[in-house]
Amino acid sequence: MQEVLTQTYYGNTLQSWLIALSIIVLSAVLGRVIYWVFSKFVRLFTSKTKTNLDDIVVDMVEEPAVFVVVVMGVWFALKSLTLPETMTTIIANSYQVVIALLVGWLLSRLFDALYREYMIPLAEKTENDLDDQLMPIISKGVKMIIWVMAIIIGLNNAGYDVAALIAGLGIGGLALAMAAKDTVSNIFGGFTIFADQPFKINDRIKIAGYDGVVTEIGVRSTRLKTLEGRIVTMPNSKFADAPVENISWEPSRKVKLTLGLTYDTTPEKMQLAMDLLSQISVANQQTEEKVTIGFTEFGDFSMNILFIYYICKGEDIMNTQTAINMEILKKFNEAGLEFAFPTQTIYNVAQQ
């Protein structure tokens, strides 16, 4: 048996290979034990605390900790063997990269857990939906930064020229930024909407000749549903350059109405017409108390009354206007007030 163990294979005895294999197996068993300890005892302890932070940390650390133990076991197992210098260098460099990636994995898991536990509920409490759409992008961006930094640090520790790599990435990033400047402008426009909050979902706005309801606020673009029912997708950079009229923020809707009565209307009937308009406005529950009524001009074919009233915020504008107009038509007909229409009188002068 001793002779079998002392036989050499690839520069190491069979006994050395068995010892290295045993170290790897023991490290795997130890990692499993650590995982079991975390699951049974550490989790039991953290569940009794008032905060969820320790539970999150334990949940995110236990798997990377197991992998660290296994990687350490593989490292010591390989160190116990006599290997060619080139192979030893490759193993050492690979070990540096793996450790850096494990740390990056740990940090990424921790951030992901904190993001789900604290950042998402915070975004859900806000009225604006833009932060809900930005949060996934921010999460992916942070995790990408973590992984890039882990790779760079791992390669640097492994002896690679990271400075040349970063310089190349910088030049490539500059070229990409120049090519995607419109996209970057739209993204910053999205942040501007988020910061200034000129409107939110379901607000009716007017911009660049479009009148519609905001249905979606994205990072690159915003969608409006026009009054005709069409969907308009507008780049967010447009909102930084053009004025935005938020109709939903108006305290009330002003309605201006000009009523023309015939020229045979007496002063008494003209006053009656204005009194009727005042009564109609006061009787309607969907309009505000302030109202403007005046005999404003002698037109080409009518004597005009200016009637300005205000529809309360949140009321149905079309139905309120219809109700007001129907009352005007009814009351004026009952009072014998006649609306004027374009007329022309032609005099035929007999030739002398």
CSV table of C-alpha atoms in Angstrom, one decimal, residues 19-349:
chain,number,residue,atom,x,y,z
A,19,ILE,CA,-4.3,15.0,0.6
A,20,ALA,CA,-5.2,17.8,-1.8
A,21,LEU,CA,-8.5,16.1,-2.7
A,22,SER,CA,-9.2,15.6,1.0
A,23,ILE,CA,-8.6,19.3,1.7
A,24,ILE,CA,-11.1,20.2,-1.1
A,25,VAL,CA,-13.7,17.8,0.2
A,26,LEU,CA,-13.3,19.0,3.8
A,27,SER,CA,-13.6,22.6,2.7
A,28,ALA,CA,-16.8,21.7,0.9
A,29,VAL,CA,-18.1,19.9,4.0
A,30,LEU,CA,-17.0,22.9,6.2
A,31,GLY,CA,-18.8,25.3,3.9
A,32,ARG,CA,-22.0,23.2,4.2
A,33,VAL,CA,-21.7,23.2,8.0
A,34,ILE,CA,-21.3,27.0,8.0
A,35,TYR,CA,-24.4,27.3,5.8
A,36,TRP,CA,-26.3,25.1,8.3
A,37,VAL,CA,-25.1,27.1,11.2
A,38,PHE,CA,-26.3,30.3,9.5
A,39,SER,CA,-29.6,28.8,8.7
A,40,LYS,CA,-30.3,27.3,12.2
A,41,PHE,CA,-28.7,29.5,14.7
A,42,VAL,CA,-27.7,32.8,13.3
A,43,ARG,CA,-31.1,33.3,11.6
A,44,LEU,CA,-32.8,32.3,14.8
A,45,PHE,CA,-30.9,35.0,16.7
A,46,THR,CA,-31.4,37.8,14.1
A,47,SER,CA,-35.2,37.0,13.8
A,48,LYS,CA,-35.6,38.1,17.5
A,49,THR,CA,-34.2,41.6,16.8
A,50,LYS,CA,-36.4,44.6,16.0
A,51,THR,CA,-34.6,45.6,12.8
A,52,ASN,CA,-34.6,43.7,9.5
A,53,LEU,CA,-31.1,44.8,8.6
A,54,ASP,CA,-29.3,42.0,10.4
A,55,ASP,CA,-31.6,39.4,8.7
A,56,ILE,CA,-30.8,40.9,5.3
A,57,VAL,CA,-27.1,40.8,6.0
A,58,VAL,CA,-27.2,37.2,7.2
A,59,ASP,CA,-29.3,36.1,4.2
A,60,MET,CA,-27.0,37.8,1.7
A,61,VAL,CA,-23.7,36.7,3.4
A,62,GLU,CA,-24.3,33.0,3.9
A,63,GLU,CA,-23.9,31.8,0.3
A,64,PRO,CA,-20.9,33.9,-0.5
A,65,ALA,CA,-19.3,32.8,2.8
A,66,VAL,CA,-19.7,29.1,1.8
A,67,PHE,CA,-18.0,29.8,-1.6
A,68,VAL,CA,-15.2,31.7,0.1
A,69,VAL,CA,-14.5,28.6,2.3
A,70,VAL,CA,-14.5,26.3,-0.7
A,71,VAL,CA,-12.2,28.6,-2.7
A,72,MET,CA,-9.8,28.8,0.3
A,73,GLY,CA,-9.8,25.0,0.5
A,74,VAL,CA,-9.1,24.7,-3.2
A,75,TRP,CA,-6.3,27.2,-2.9
A,76,PHE,CA,-4.6,25.4,0.0
A,77,ALA,CA,-5.0,22.1,-1.7
A,78,LEU,CA,-3.3,23.3,-4.8
A,79,LYS,CA,-0.6,25.0,-2.7
A,80,SER,CA,0.2,21.7,-1.2
A,81,LEU,CA,1.1,20.3,-4.6
A,82,THR,CA,4.3,20.7,-6.5
A,83,LEU,CA,3.2,22.3,-9.8
A,84,PRO,CA,5.1,23.9,-12.7
A,85,GLU,CA,5.9,27.6,-12.2
A,86,THR,CA,3.6,28.7,-15.0
A,87,MET,CA,0.7,26.7,-13.6
A,88,THR,CA,1.4,28.2,-10.1
A,89,THR,CA,1.3,31.7,-11.6
A,90,ILE,CA,-2.0,31.1,-13.4
A,91,ILE,CA,-3.5,29.6,-10.3
A,92,ALA,CA,-2.4,32.6,-8.1
A,93,ASN,CA,-3.7,35.1,-10.6
A,94,SER,CA,-7.0,33.2,-11.0
A,95,TYR,CA,-7.3,33.2,-7.2
A,96,GLN,CA,-7.0,37.0,-7.1
A,97,VAL,CA,-9.7,37.4,-9.7
A,98,VAL,CA,-12.1,34.9,-8.0
A,99,ILE,CA,-11.7,36.5,-4.6
A,100,ALA,CA,-12.5,39.9,-6.1
A,101,LEU,CA,-15.5,38.5,-7.9
A,102,LEU,CA,-16.8,36.9,-4.7
A,103,VAL,CA,-16.5,40.3,-2.9
A,104,GLY,CA,-18.4,41.9,-5.8
A,105,TRP,CA,-21.0,39.2,-5.6
A,106,LEU,CA,-21.4,39.8,-1.9
A,107,LEU,CA,-21.7,43.6,-2.3
A,108,SER,CA,-24.2,43.1,-5.2
A,109,ARG,CA,-26.4,40.8,-3.1
A,110,LEU,CA,-26.3,43.2,-0.2
A,111,PHE,CA,-27.3,46.2,-2.3
A,112,ASP,CA,-30.1,44.2,-4.0
A,113,ALA,CA,-31.5,43.2,-0.6
A,114,LEU,CA,-31.4,46.8,0.7
A,115,TYR,CA,-32.9,48.0,-2.6
A,116,ARG,CA,-35.9,45.7,-2.2
A,117,GLU,CA,-36.3,46.3,1.5
A,118,TYR,CA,-36.0,50.1,1.7
A,119,MET,CA,-35.7,51.9,-1.6
A,120,ILE,CA,-38.7,50.3,-3.4
A,121,PRO,CA,-41.2,50.9,-0.5
A,122,LEU,CA,-39.9,54.5,-0.3
A,123,ALA,CA,-40.5,55.0,-4.1
A,124,GLU,CA,-44.0,53.5,-3.8
A,125,LYS,CA,-45.0,56.1,-1.2
A,126,THR,CA,-44.3,59.1,-3.5
A,127,GLU,CA,-47.1,60.4,-5.8
A,128,ASN,CA,-44.9,60.7,-8.9
A,129,ASP,CA,-44.4,57.5,-10.9
A,130,LEU,CA,-41.1,58.5,-12.5
A,131,ASP,CA,-39.1,57.4,-9.5
A,132,ASP,CA,-40.8,53.9,-9.7
A,133,GLN,CA,-39.5,53.7,-13.3
A,134,LEU,CA,-36.0,55.1,-12.4
A,135,MET,CA,-35.4,52.7,-9.5
A,136,PRO,CA,-34.8,49.6,-11.6
A,137,ILE,CA,-32.4,51.5,-13.8
A,138,ILE,CA,-30.5,52.8,-10.8
A,139,SER,CA,-30.4,49.3,-9.3
A,140,LYS,CA,-28.9,47.9,-12.5
A,141,GLY,CA,-26.5,50.8,-12.8
A,142,VAL,CA,-25.2,50.4,-9.3
A,143,LYS,CA,-24.8,46.6,-9.6
A,144,MET,CA,-23.0,47.1,-12.9
A,145,ILE,CA,-20.6,49.5,-11.3
A,146,ILE,CA,-19.9,47.0,-8.5
A,147,TRP,CA,-19.2,44.2,-11.0
A,148,VAL,CA,-16.9,46.4,-13.1
A,149,MET,CA,-15.0,47.5,-10.1
A,150,ALA,CA,-14.6,43.9,-8.9
A,151,ILE,CA,-13.3,42.8,-12.3
A,152,ILE,CA,-10.9,45.8,-12.5
A,153,ILE,CA,-9.6,45.2,-8.9
A,154,GLY,CA,-9.2,41.5,-9.6
A,155,LEU,CA,-7.3,42.0,-12.8
A,156,ASN,CA,-5.1,44.6,-11.1
A,157,ASN,CA,-4.2,42.2,-8.3
A,158,ALA,CA,-3.5,39.5,-10.9
A,159,GLY,CA,-0.9,41.8,-12.4
A,160,TYR,CA,-2.6,43.0,-15.5
A,161,ASP,CA,-2.2,46.5,-16.8
A,162,VAL,CA,-5.6,47.9,-15.7
A,163,ALA,CA,-4.6,51.5,-16.5
A,164,ALA,CA,-4.4,50.8,-20.2
A,165,LEU,CA,-7.8,48.9,-20.0
A,166,ILE,CA,-9.4,51.9,-18.3
A,167,ALA,CA,-7.9,54.3,-20.8
A,168,GLY,CA,-9.4,52.2,-23.6
A,169,LEU,CA,-12.8,52.2,-21.9
A,170,GLY,CA,-12.6,55.9,-21.5
A,171,ILE,CA,-12.0,56.5,-25.2
A,172,GLY,CA,-14.8,54.1,-26.0
A,173,GLY,CA,-17.1,55.7,-23.5
A,174,LEU,CA,-16.4,59.1,-25.0
A,175,ALA,CA,-17.2,57.9,-28.5
A,176,LEU,CA,-20.4,56.2,-27.2
A,177,ALA,CA,-21.4,59.4,-25.4
A,178,MET,CA,-21.0,61.4,-28.6
A,179,ALA,CA,-23.0,58.9,-30.6
A,180,ALA,CA,-25.8,58.8,-28.0
A,181,LYS,CA,-26.0,62.5,-27.0
A,182,ASP,CA,-29.7,62.6,-27.9
A,183,THR,CA,-30.4,59.7,-25.6
A,184,VAL,CA,-28.3,61.2,-22.8
A,185,SER,CA,-30.2,64.5,-23.3
A,186,ASN,CA,-33.5,62.6,-23.0
A,187,ILE,CA,-32.4,60.8,-19.9
A,188,PHE,CA,-31.4,64.1,-18.3
A,189,GLY,CA,-34.8,65.5,-19.4
A,190,GLY,CA,-36.4,62.6,-17.5
A,191,PHE,CA,-34.4,63.6,-14.3
A,192,THR,CA,-35.6,67.1,-14.8
A,193,ILE,CA,-39.2,66.0,-14.9
A,194,PHE,CA,-38.6,64.0,-11.8
A,195,ALA,CA,-37.0,66.9,-10.0
A,196,ASP,CA,-39.3,69.8,-11.0
A,197,GLN,CA,-42.5,67.6,-11.3
A,198,PRO,CA,-44.3,69.9,-13.8
A,199,PHE,CA,-46.8,67.1,-14.2
A,200,LYS,CA,-47.6,63.6,-13.2
A,201,ILE,CA,-49.4,60.6,-14.5
A,202,ASN,CA,-53.1,61.3,-15.5
A,203,ASP,CA,-52.4,65.1,-15.7
A,204,ARG,CA,-53.7,66.8,-18.8
A,205,ILE,CA,-51.0,69.0,-20.4
A,206,LYS,CA,-50.4,71.1,-23.5
A,207,ILE,CA,-47.0,71.1,-25.1
A,208,ALA,CA,-45.7,71.7,-28.6
A,209,GLY,CA,-49.2,71.9,-30.1
A,210,TYR,CA,-50.3,68.6,-28.4
A,211,ASP,CA,-53.1,68.5,-25.9
A,212,GLY,CA,-53.6,65.2,-24.0
A,213,VAL,CA,-53.4,63.2,-20.8
A,214,VAL,CA,-50.0,61.9,-19.5
A,215,THR,CA,-50.2,58.1,-19.6
A,216,GLU,CA,-46.6,57.1,-19.0
A,217,ILE,CA,-43.4,58.9,-17.9
A,218,GLY,CA,-40.3,57.0,-19.0
A,219,VAL,CA,-36.6,57.7,-18.6
A,220,ARG,CA,-36.2,58.5,-22.3
A,221,SER,CA,-39.7,59.6,-23.4
A,222,THR,CA,-43.2,60.5,-22.1
A,223,ARG,CA,-46.4,59.4,-23.7
A,224,LEU,CA,-49.6,61.5,-24.1
A,225,LYS,CA,-53.0,60.3,-25.0
A,226,THR,CA,-54.5,63.2,-27.1
A,227,LEU,CA,-58.2,64.2,-27.0
A,228,GLU,CA,-58.6,62.4,-30.3
A,229,GLY,CA,-57.5,59.2,-28.5
A,230,ARG,CA,-54.1,59.0,-30.3
A,231,ILE,CA,-50.8,58.1,-28.4
A,232,VAL,CA,-48.0,60.7,-28.8
A,233,THR,CA,-44.5,59.6,-27.7
A,234,MET,CA,-42.4,62.7,-26.9
A,235,PRO,CA,-38.7,62.8,-26.1
A,236,ASN,CA,-38.1,64.1,-22.5
A,237,SER,CA,-35.6,66.7,-23.8
A,238,LYS,CA,-38.6,68.4,-25.3
A,239,PHE,CA,-39.9,69.3,-21.9
A,240,ALA,CA,-36.7,71.1,-21.0
A,241,ASP,CA,-36.9,73.3,-24.2
A,242,ALA,CA,-40.7,74.0,-24.5
A,243,PRO,CA,-43.2,75.5,-22.1
A,244,VAL,CA,-45.6,73.0,-20.5
A,245,GLU,CA,-49.2,74.1,-19.7
A,246,ASN,CA,-50.6,71.8,-17.0
A,247,ILE,CA,-54.4,72.1,-17.5
A,248,SER,CA,-55.0,69.8,-14.5
A,249,TRP,CA,-53.6,72.4,-12.2
A,250,GLU,CA,-56.1,75.1,-13.2
A,251,PRO,CA,-58.2,76.2,-10.2
A,252,SER,CA,-61.3,76.4,-12.5
A,253,ARG,CA,-62.2,76.5,-16.2
A,254,LYS,CA,-63.0,79.9,-17.6
A,255,VAL,CA,-65.8,80.0,-20.2
A,256,LYS,CA,-66.3,83.1,-22.3
A,257,LEU,CA,-69.6,83.4,-24.1
A,258,THR,CA,-70.8,86.3,-26.4
A,259,LEU,CA,-74.6,86.5,-26.9
A,260,GLY,CA,-76.0,88.7,-29.7
A,261,LEU,CA,-79.5,90.1,-29.4
A,262,THR,CA,-81.5,91.7,-32.2
A,263,TYR,CA,-81.5,95.5,-32.5
A,264,ASP,CA,-85.2,95.7,-31.7
A,265,THR,CA,-84.4,94.6,-28.1
A,266,THR,CA,-85.5,97.3,-25.6
A,267,PRO,CA,-83.3,98.4,-22.7
A,268,GLU,CA,-85.6,96.7,-20.3
A,269,LYS,CA,-85.3,93.4,-22.2
A,270,MET,CA,-81.5,93.9,-22.4
A,271,GLN,CA,-81.4,94.2,-18.6
A,272,LEU,CA,-83.7,91.2,-18.3
A,273,ALA,CA,-81.3,89.1,-20.4
A,274,MET,CA,-78.4,90.0,-18.1
A,275,ASP,CA,-80.4,89.2,-15.0
A,276,LEU,CA,-81.4,85.8,-16.4
A,277,LEU,CA,-77.7,85.0,-17.1
A,278,SER,CA,-76.9,85.9,-13.5
A,279,GLN,CA,-79.7,83.6,-12.2
A,280,ILE,CA,-78.6,80.7,-14.5
A,281,SER,CA,-75.0,80.9,-13.2
A,282,VAL,CA,-76.0,81.1,-9.5
A,283,ALA,CA,-78.5,78.2,-9.9
A,284,ASN,CA,-75.9,75.8,-11.4
A,285,GLN,CA,-74.0,73.9,-8.7
A,286,GLN,CA,-71.0,73.1,-11.0
A,287,THR,CA,-70.0,76.8,-11.4
A,288,GLU,CA,-68.3,79.2,-9.1
A,289,GLU,CA,-69.9,82.3,-7.6
A,290,LYS,CA,-67.8,84.8,-9.5
A,291,VAL,CA,-69.3,85.8,-12.9
A,292,THR,CA,-68.9,88.6,-15.3
A,293,ILE,CA,-71.9,89.9,-17.3
A,294,GLY,CA,-72.0,93.1,-19.4
A,295,PHE,CA,-73.5,94.8,-22.4
A,296,THR,CA,-70.3,95.2,-24.3
A,297,GLU,CA,-70.9,96.4,-27.8
A,298,PHE,CA,-73.1,97.3,-30.7
A,299,GLY,CA,-72.1,94.9,-33.4
A,300,ASP,CA,-72.7,95.0,-37.1
A,301,PHE,CA,-76.0,93.1,-36.8
A,302,SER,CA,-76.5,92.5,-33.0
A,303,MET,CA,-76.2,94.0,-29.6
A,304,ASN,CA,-73.7,91.8,-27.7
A,305,ILE,CA,-73.7,90.7,-24.1
A,306,LEU,CA,-70.4,89.2,-22.7
A,307,PHE,CA,-71.0,86.3,-20.3
A,308,ILE,CA,-68.0,84.9,-18.4
A,309,TYR,CA,-68.4,82.1,-15.8
A,310,TYR,CA,-66.1,79.6,-14.2
A,311,ILE,CA,-66.6,75.8,-14.0
A,312,CYS,CA,-65.4,74.3,-10.7
A,313,LYS,CA,-62.3,72.1,-10.7
A,314,GLY,CA,-63.1,68.5,-11.1
A,315,GLU,CA,-66.5,69.0,-12.7
A,316,ASP,CA,-67.5,67.7,-16.2
A,317,ILE,CA,-66.8,70.7,-18.4
A,318,MET,CA,-68.8,69.5,-21.4
A,319,ASN,CA,-71.9,68.6,-19.4
A,320,THR,CA,-71.7,71.9,-17.5
A,321,GLN,CA,-71.4,74.0,-20.6
A,322,THR,CA,-74.3,72.0,-22.1
A,323,ALA,CA,-76.5,72.6,-19.1
A,324,ILE,CA,-75.7,76.4,-19.0
A,325,ASN,CA,-76.4,76.7,-22.7
A,326,MET,CA,-79.7,74.8,-22.5
A,327,GLU,CA,-80.9,77.0,-19.7
A,328,ILE,CA,-79.9,80.2,-21.6
A,329,LEU,CA,-81.9,78.9,-24.6
A,330,LYS,CA,-84.9,78.0,-22.5
A,331,LYS,CA,-85.0,81.2,-20.4
A,332,PHE,CA,-84.4,83.5,-23.4
A,333,ASN,CA,-87.2,81.8,-25.4
A,334,GLU,CA,-89.6,82.1,-22.5
A,335,ALA,CA,-88.8,85.8,-22.1
A,336,GLY,CA,-89.2,86.5,-25.8
A,337,LEU,CA,-85.5,87.5,-26.3
A,338,GLU,CA,-84.4,86.9,-29.8
A,339,PHE,CA,-80.9,86.0,-30.9
A,340,ALA,CA,-79.5,88.0,-33.9
A,341,PHE,CA,-78.1,86.4,-37.0
A,342,PRO,CA,-76.3,88.1,-39.9
A,343,THR,CA,-78.7,90.3,-41.9
A,344,GLN,CA,-78.4,92.8,-44.6
A,345,THR,CA,-80.9,95.5,-45.7
A,346,ILE,CA,-80.9,96.6,-49.4
A,347,TYR,CA,-82.5,99.8,-50.4
A,348,ASN,CA,-83.7,100.1,-54.0
A,349,VAL,CA,-83.5,103.8,-55.0
